[in-house]
CSV table of C-alpha atoms in Angstrom, one decimal:
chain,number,residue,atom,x,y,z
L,169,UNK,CA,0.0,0.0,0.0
L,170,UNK,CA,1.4,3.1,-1.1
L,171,UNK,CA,1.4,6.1,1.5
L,172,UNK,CA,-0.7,9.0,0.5
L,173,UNK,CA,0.6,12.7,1.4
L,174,UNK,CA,-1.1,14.6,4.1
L,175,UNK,CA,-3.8,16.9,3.3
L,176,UNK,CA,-5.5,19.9,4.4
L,177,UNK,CA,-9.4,19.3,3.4
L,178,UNK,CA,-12.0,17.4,5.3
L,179,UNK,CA,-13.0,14.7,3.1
L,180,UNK,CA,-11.0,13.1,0.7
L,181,UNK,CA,-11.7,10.8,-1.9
L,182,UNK,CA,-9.2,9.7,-5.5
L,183,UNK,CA,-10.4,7.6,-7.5
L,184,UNK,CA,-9.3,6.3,-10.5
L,185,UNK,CA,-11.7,7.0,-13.6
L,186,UNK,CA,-11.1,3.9,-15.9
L,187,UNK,CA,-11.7,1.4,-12.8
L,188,UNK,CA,-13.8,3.1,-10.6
L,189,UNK,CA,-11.3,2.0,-7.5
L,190,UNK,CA,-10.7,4.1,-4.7
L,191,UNK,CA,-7.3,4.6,-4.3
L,192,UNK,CA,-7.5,7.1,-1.1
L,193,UNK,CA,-10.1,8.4,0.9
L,194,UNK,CA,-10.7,10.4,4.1
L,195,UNK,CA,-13.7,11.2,5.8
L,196,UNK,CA,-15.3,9.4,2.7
L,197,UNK,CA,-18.5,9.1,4.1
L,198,UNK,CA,-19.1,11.7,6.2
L,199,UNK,CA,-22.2,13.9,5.4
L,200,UNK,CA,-21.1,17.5,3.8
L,201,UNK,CA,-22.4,20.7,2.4
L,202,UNK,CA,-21.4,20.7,-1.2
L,203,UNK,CA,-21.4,24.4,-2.1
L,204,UNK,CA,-21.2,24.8,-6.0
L,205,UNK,CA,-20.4,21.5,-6.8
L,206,UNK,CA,-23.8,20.9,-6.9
L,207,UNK,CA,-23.2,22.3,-10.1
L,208,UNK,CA,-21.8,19.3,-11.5
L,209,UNK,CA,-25.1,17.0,-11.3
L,210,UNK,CA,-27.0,20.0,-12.4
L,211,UNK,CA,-25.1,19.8,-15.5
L,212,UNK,CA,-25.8,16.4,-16.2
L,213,UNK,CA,-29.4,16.1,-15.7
L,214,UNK,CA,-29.6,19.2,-18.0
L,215,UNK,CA,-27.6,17.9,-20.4
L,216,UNK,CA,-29.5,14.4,-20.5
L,217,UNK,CA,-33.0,16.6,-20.7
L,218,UNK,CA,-32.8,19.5,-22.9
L,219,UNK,CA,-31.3,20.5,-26.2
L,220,UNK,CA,-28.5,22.7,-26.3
L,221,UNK,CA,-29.8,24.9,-28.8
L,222,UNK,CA,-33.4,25.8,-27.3
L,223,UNK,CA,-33.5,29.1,-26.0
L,224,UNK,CA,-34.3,29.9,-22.2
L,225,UNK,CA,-36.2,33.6,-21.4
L,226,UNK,CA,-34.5,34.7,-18.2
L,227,UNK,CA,-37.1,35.2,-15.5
L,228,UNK,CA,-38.2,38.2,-13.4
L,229,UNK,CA,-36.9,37.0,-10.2
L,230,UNK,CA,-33.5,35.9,-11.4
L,231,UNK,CA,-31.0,35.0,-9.1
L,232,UNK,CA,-28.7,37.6,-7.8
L,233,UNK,CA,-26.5,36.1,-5.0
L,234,UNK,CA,-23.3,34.9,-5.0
L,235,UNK,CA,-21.2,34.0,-7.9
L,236,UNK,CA,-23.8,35.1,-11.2
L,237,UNK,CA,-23.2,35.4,-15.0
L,238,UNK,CA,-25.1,38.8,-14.4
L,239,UNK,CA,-28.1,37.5,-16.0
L,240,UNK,CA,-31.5,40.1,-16.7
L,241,UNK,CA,-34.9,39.6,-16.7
L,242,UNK,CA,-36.3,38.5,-19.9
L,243,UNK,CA,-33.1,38.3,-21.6
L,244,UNK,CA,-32.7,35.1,-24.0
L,245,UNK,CA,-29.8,32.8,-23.9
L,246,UNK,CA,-29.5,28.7,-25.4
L,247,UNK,CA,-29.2,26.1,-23.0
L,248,UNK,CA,-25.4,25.6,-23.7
L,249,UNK,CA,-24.5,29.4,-23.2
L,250,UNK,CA,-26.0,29.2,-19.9
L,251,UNK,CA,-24.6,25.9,-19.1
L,252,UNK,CA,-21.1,27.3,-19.7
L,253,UNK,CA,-21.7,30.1,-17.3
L,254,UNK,CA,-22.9,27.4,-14.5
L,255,UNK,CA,-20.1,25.3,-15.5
L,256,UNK,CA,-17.1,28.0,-15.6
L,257,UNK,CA,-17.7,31.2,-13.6
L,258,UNK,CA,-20.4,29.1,-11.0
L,259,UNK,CA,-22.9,31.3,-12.3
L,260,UNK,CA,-26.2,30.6,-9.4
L,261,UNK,CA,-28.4,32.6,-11.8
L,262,UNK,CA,-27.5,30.5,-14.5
L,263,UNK,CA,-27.8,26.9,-12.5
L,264,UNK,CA,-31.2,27.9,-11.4
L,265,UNK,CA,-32.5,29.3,-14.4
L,266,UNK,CA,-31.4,26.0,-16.4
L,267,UNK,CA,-33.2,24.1,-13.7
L,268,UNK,CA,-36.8,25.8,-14.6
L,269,UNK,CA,-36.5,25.4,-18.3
L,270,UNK,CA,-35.6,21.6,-17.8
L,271,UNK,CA,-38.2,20.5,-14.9
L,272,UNK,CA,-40.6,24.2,-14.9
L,273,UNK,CA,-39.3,24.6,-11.4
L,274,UNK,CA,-37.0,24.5,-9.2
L,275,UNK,CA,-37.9,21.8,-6.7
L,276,UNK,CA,-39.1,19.4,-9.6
L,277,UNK,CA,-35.6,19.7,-11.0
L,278,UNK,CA,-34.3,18.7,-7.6
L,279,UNK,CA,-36.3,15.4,-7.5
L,280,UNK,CA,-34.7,14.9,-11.4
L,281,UNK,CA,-31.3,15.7,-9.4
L,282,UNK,CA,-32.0,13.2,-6.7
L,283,UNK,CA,-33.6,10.4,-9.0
L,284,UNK,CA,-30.2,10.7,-10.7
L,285,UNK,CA,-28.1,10.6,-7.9
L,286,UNK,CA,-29.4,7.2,-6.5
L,287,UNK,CA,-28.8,5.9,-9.9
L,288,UNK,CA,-24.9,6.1,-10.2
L,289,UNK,CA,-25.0,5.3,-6.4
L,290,UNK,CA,-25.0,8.0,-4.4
L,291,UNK,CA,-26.6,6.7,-0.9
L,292,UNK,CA,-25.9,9.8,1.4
L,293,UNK,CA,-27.2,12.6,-1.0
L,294,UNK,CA,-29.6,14.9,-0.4
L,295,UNK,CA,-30.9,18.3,-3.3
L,296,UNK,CA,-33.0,21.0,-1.9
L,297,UNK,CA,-31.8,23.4,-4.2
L,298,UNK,CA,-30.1,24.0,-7.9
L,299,UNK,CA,-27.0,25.7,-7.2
L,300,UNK,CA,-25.6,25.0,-3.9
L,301,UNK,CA,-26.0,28.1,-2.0
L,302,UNK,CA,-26.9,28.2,1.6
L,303,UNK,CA,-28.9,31.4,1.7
L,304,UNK,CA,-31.8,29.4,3.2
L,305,UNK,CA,-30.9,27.1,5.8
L,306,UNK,CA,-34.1,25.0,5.5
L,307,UNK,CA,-32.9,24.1,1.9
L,308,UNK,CA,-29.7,23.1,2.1
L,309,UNK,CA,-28.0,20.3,-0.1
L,310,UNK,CA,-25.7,17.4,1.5
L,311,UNK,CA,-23.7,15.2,0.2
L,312,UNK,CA,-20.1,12.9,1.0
L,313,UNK,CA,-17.0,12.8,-1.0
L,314,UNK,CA,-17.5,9.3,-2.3
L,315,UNK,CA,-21.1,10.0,-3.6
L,316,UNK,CA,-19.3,13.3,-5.1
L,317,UNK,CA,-17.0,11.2,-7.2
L,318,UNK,CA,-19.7,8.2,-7.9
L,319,UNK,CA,-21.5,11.2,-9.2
L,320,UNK,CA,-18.6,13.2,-11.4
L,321,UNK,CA,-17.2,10.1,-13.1
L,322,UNK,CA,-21.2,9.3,-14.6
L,323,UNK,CA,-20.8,12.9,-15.6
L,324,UNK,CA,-17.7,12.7,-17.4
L,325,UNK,CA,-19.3,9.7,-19.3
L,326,UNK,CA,-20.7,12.7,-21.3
L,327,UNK,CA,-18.2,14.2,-24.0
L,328,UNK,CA,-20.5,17.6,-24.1
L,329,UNK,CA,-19.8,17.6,-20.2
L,330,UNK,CA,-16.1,16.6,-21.0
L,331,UNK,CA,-15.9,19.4,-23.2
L,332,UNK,CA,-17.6,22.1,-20.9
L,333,UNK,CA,-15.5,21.4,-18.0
L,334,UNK,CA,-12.5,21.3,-19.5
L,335,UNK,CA,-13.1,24.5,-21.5
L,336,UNK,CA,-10.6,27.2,-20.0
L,337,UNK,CA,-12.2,30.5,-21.1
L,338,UNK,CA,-15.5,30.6,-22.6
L,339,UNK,CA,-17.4,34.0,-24.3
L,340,UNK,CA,-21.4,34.1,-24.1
L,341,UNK,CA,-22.2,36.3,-27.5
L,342,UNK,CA,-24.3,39.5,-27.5
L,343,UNK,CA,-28.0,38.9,-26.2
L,344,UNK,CA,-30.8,40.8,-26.5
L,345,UNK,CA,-30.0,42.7,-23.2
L,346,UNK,CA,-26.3,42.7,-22.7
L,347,UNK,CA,-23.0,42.7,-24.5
L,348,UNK,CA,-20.1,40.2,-25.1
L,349,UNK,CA,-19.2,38.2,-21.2
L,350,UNK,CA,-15.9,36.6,-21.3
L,351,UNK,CA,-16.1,33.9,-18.7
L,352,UNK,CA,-12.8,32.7,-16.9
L,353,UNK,CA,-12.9,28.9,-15.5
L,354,UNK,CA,-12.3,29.4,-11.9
L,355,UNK,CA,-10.2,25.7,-12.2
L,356,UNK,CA,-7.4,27.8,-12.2
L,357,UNK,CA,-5.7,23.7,-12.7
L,358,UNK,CA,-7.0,24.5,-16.4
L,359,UNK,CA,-5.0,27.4,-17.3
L,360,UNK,CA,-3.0,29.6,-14.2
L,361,UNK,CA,0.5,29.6,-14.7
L,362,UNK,CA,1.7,33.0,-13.5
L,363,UNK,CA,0.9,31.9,-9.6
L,364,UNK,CA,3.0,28.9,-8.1
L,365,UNK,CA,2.2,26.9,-4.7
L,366,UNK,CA,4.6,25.1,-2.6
L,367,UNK,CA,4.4,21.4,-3.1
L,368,UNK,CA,7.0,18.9,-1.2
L,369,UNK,CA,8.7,22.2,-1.2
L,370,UNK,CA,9.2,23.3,-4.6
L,371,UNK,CA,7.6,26.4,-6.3
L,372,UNK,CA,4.7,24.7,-9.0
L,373,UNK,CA,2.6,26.4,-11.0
L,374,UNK,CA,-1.7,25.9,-10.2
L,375,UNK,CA,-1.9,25.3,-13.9
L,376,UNK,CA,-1.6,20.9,-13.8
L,377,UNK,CA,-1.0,18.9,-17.3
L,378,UNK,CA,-3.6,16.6,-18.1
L,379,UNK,CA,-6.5,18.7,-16.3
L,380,UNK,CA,-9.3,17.7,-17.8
L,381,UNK,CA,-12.1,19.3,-15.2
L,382,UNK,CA,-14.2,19.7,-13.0
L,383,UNK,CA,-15.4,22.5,-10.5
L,384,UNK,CA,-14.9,24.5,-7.6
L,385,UNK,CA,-16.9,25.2,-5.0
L,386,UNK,CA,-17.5,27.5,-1.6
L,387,UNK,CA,-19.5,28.9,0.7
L,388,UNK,CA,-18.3,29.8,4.7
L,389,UNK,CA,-20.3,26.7,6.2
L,390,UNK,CA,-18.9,24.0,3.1
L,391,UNK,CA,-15.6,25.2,3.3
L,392,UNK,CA,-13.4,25.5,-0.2
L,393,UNK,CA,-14.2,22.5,-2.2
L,394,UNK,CA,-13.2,20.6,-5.4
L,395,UNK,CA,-14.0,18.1,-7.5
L,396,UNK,CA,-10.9,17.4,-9.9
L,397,UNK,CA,-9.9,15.1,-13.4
L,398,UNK,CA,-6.2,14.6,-14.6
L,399,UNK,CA,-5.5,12.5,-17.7
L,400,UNK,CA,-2.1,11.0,-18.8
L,401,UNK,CA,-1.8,8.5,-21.3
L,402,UNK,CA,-4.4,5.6,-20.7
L,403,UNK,CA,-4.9,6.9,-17.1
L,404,UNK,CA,-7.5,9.8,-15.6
L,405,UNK,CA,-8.1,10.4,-11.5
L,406,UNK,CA,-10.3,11.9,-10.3
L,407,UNK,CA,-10.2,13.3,-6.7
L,408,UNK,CA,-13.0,15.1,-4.5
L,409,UNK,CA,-11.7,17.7,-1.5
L,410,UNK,CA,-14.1,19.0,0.9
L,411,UNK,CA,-13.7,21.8,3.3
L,412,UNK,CA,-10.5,23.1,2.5
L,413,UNK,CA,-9.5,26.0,4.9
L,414,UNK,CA,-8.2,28.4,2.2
L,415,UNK,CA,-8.9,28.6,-1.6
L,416,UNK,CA,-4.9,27.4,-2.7
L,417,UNK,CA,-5.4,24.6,-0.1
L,418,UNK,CA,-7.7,23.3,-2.0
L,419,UNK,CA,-5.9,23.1,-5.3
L,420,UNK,CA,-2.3,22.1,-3.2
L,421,UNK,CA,-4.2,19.1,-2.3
L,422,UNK,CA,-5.3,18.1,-5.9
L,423,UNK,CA,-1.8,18.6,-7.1
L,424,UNK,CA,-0.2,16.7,-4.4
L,425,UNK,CA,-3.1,13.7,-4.7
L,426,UNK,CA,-2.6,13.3,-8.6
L,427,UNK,CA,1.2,13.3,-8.4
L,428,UNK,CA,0.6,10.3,-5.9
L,429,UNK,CA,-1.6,9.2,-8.1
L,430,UNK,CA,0.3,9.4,-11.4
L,431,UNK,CA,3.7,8.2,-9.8
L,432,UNK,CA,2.0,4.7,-8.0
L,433,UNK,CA,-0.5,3.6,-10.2
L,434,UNK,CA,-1.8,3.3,-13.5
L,435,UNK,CA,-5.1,2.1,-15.8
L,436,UNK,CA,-4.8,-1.3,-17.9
L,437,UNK,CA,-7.5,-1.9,-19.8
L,438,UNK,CA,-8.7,-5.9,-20.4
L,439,UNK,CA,-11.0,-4.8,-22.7
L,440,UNK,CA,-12.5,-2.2,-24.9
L,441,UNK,CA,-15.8,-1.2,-24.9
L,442,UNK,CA,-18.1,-2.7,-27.5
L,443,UNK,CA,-14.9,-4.8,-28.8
L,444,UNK,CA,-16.2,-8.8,-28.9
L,445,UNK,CA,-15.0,-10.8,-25.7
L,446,UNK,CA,-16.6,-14.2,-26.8
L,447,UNK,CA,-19.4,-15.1,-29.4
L,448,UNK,CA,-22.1,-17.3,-27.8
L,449,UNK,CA,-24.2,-20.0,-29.7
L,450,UNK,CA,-27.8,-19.0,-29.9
L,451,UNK,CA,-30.7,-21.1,-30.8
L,452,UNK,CA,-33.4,-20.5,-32.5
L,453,UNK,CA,-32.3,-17.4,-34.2
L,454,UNK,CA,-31.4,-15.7,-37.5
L,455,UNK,CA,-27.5,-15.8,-36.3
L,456,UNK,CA,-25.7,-18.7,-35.4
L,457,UNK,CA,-23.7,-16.8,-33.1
L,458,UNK,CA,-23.8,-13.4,-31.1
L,459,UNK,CA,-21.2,-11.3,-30.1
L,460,UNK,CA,-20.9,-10.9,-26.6
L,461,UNK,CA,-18.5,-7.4,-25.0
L,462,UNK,CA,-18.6,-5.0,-22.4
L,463,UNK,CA,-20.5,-1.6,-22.7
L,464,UNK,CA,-18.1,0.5,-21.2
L,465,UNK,CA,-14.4,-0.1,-21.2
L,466,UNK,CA,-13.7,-2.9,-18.8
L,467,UNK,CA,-10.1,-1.3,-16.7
L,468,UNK,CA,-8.5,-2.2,-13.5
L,469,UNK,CA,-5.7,-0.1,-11.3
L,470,UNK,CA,-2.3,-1.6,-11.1
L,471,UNK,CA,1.0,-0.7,-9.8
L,472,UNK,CA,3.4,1.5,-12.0
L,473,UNK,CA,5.0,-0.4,-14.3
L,474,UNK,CA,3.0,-3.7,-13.6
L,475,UNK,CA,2.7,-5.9,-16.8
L,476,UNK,CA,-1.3,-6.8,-17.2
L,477,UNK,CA,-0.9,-8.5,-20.4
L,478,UNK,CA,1.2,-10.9,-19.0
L,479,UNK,CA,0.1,-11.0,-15.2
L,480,UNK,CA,-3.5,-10.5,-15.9
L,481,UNK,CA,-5.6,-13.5,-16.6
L,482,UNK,CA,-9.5,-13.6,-17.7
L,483,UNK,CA,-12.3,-15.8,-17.4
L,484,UNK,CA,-15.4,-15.9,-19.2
L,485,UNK,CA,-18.6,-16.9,-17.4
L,486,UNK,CA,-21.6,-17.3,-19.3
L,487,UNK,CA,-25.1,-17.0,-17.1
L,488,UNK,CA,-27.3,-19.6,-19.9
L,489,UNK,CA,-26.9,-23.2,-21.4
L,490,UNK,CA,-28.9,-22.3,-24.0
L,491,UNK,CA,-29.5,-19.0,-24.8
L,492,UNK,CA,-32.3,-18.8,-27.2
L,493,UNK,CA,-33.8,-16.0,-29.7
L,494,UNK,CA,-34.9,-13.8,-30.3
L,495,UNK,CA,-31.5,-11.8,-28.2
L,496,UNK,CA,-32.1,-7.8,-27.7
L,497,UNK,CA,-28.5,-5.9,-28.3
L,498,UNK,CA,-27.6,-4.8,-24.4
L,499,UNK,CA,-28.7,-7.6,-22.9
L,500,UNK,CA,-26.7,-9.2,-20.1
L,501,UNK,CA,-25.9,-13.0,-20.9
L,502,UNK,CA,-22.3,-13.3,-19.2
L,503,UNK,CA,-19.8,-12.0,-17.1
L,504,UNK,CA,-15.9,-11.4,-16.9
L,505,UNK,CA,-13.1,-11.9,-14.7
L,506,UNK,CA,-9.9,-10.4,-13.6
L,507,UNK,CA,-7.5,-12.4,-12.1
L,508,UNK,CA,-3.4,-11.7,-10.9
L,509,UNK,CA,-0.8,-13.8,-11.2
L,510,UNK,CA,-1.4,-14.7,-7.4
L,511,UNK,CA,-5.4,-16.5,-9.1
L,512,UNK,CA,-6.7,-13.0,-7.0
L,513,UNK,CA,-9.6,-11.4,-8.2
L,514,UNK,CA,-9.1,-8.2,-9.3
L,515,UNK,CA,-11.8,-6.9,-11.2
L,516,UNK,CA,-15.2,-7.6,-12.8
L,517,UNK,CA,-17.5,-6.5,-15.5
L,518,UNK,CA,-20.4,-7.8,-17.4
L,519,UNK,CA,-21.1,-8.8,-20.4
L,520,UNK,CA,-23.7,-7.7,-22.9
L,521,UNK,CA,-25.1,-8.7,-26.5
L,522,UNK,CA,-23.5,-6.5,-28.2
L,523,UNK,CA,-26.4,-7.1,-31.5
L,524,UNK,CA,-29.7,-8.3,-31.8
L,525,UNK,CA,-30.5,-11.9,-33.0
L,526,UNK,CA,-34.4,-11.6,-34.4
L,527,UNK,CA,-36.0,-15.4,-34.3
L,528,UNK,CA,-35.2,-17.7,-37.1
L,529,UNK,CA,-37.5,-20.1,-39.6
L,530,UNK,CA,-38.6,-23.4,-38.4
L,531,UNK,CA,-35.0,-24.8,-39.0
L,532,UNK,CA,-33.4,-22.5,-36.8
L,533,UNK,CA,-34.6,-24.4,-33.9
L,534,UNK,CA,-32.9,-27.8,-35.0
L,535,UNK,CA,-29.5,-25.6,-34.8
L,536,UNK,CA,-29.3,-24.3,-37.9
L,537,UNK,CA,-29.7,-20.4,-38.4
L,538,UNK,CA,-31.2,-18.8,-40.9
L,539,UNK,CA,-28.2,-17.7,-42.3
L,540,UNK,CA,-26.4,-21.2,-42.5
L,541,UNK,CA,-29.9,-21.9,-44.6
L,542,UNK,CA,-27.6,-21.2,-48.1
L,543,UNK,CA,-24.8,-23.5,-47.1
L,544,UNK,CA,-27.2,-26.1,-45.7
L,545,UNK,CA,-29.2,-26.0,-48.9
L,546,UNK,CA,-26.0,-26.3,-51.0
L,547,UNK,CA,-24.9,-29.6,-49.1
L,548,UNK,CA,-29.1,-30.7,-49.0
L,549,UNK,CA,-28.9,-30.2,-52.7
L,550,UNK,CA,-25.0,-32.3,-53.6
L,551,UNK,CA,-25.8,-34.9,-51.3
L,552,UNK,CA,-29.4,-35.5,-52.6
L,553,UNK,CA,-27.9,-35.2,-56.4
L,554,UNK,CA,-25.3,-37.7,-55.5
L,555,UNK,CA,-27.9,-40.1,-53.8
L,556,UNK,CA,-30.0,-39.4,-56.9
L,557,UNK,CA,-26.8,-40.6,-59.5
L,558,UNK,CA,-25.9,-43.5,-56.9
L,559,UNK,CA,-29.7,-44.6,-57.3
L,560,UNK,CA,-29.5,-44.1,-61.3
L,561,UNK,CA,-25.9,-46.1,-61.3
L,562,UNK,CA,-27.1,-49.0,-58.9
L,563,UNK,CA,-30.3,-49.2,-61.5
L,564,UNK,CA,-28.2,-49.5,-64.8
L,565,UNK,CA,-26.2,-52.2,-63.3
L,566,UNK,CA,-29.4,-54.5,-62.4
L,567,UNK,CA,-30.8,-53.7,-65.5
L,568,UNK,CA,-27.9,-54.9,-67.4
L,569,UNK,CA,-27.4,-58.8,-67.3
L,570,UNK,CA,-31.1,-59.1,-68.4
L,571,UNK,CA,-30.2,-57.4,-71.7
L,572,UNK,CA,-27.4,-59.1,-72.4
């Protein structure tokens, strides 16, 4: 077990994106205010609901505390502008407006918010409100680092989330009520260079290669919070800080949990998503086979320098004798293991269908698929012409003494 540095926030949790393993945590569990980070689930639910080009009419009781895009009363933005000012400059107006053009209010979008947390796992979280401010302490969202990052690595499943959060500067055009606004990401990871921190004590610059996202977050009761992605070659972290004292605290303990991250470990990938693992024998069907694969790619954490495709072994387990047709494409009909040289279990992952099989003619049910039915028809047809000639031979012969 490698040792992990020491850090300054609350909860900690780094997790590695291909895998899904938790690499580090601290105070994983405990229940926490998550400020703006909210943000980050708002995103995705609005990015699942609505199209990026509709427009949105800003209403008359905008929101005007806070971090704000500066948005007016009945002025008209798309869904993406707005998103991008959530997204970079933690724009409350902006998160809360989004939420009543997707659900028509405010506490209906936070039941979309909550329905979607449960489902990538989130056991501890609680919405009461869009954007993460504490204004009104009756309505205050609460959540724990590992939900956090169960939460942000669904979200970066989205390349138009990818692409937002990762965006380093971002300009909302000319509406119909203000000029140009040039937004600044405030993941100064992204793009700071100019203002160093003290890591292992060496001067570094905020700005981190391989950022890839997410947000930032505070308020005085949540602390400084962030919610972080690295990439490097075939690995991405992701790490979750909570209640940082400071605002560089914050970002000193991303930098010092990816480096720990980047020099111990790194993401080998068994297989890749919709690439065929195994092709199953189905009866009854069009096919004579279906491809079976994973949906997603199918990773596991290793050491540094640890050789998977020699040390790794797999095992294909298949959940039906007989699996018959008609086969829908996603459907679940096996599952795969990860083993180490040591026979451990390392790592898990189902398998899908990865097409449809429709059902087959009446032959199909015999074993033979509807599109073996040429070949079988070629052999039917030689071997009956050669049982045909055989016959014709074997009557010439009898024939033939009596004529002579």
């Amino acid at each position: 077990m490698h040792e992990a540095p020491k850090m300054n926030a609350g909860s900690v949790v780094l997790m590695d994106m291909g895998s899904g393993k938790v690499l580090y945590e601290k105070n994983a569990d405990k229940v926490r205010e998550p400020a703006s980070v909210t943000k980050i689930l708002n995103c995705m639910v609005v990015l699942e609901n609505m199209d990026l080009d509709q427009e949105v009419t800003i209403s008359k009781n905008v929101e005007t505390e806070g971090s704000i895009v500066g948005l007016k009363p009945g002025e008209k933005l798309s869904v993406e502008e707005l998103i991008y000012g959530m997204m970079l400059v933690s724009g409350n107006d902006a998160a809360e407006e989004l939420a009543k053009a997707t659900a028509g209010s405010v506490s209906e979008f936070c039941e979309m918010m909550n329905e979607r947390a449960e489902e990538c796992g989130a056991e501890d979280t609680n919405y009461k409100n869009a954007n993460g401010l504490n204004e009104n302490k009756k309505k205050l969202n609460y959540t724990t680092a590992i939900d956090l990052a169960l939460i942000s690595r669904e979200a970066m499943k989205n390349e138009k989330f990818r692409e937002v959060v990762s965006t380093s500067k971002y300009t909302i055009p000319k509406t119909n009520k203000e000029g140009k606004r040039k937004l600044e990401n405030s993941n100064v990871c992204l793009w700071l260079t100019k203002e160093k921190v003290k890591i292992n004590g060496q001067k570094v610059p905020l700005k981190y290669e391989g950022c890839t996202g997410i947000k930032t977050g505070y308020t005085s009761s949540a602390g400084n919070c962030f919610v972080g992605t690295a990439k490097r070659g075939g690995s991405e972290f992701l790490l979750v800080v909570m209640g940082c004292d400071t605002d560089p605290a914050r970002f000193v303990d991303a930098i010092k949990l990816w480096n720990f991250a980047f020099e111990n470990y790194e993401t080998y990938t068994i297989l890749r998503s919709g690439k065929a693992a195994y092709e199953e024998r189905v009866w009854g069907g069009e096919l004579r086979d279906v491809q079976i694969g994973t949906n997603e790619d199918f990773d596991i954490t290793v050491d540094k320098g640890y050789n998977g495709a020699e040390n790794v072994k797999t095992e294909i387990v298949t959940f039906e004798d007989k699996v018959q047709a008609p086969v829908e494409e996603g459907t679940i009909l096996g599952q795969v293991n990860a083993f180490d040289e040591n026979g451990r279990q390392v790592g898990s992952a189902d398998l899908y269908a990865l097409e449809s099989v429709q059902k087959g003619g009446p032959l199909s049910q015999i074993g033979i698929a509807d599109e073996d039915l040429p070949y079988f028809y070629a052999v039917a047809g030689t071997l009956l012409l050669i049982i045909i000639v055989a016959i014709i031979l074997i009557v010439k012969r009898k024939k033939k003494p009596e004529e002579e």
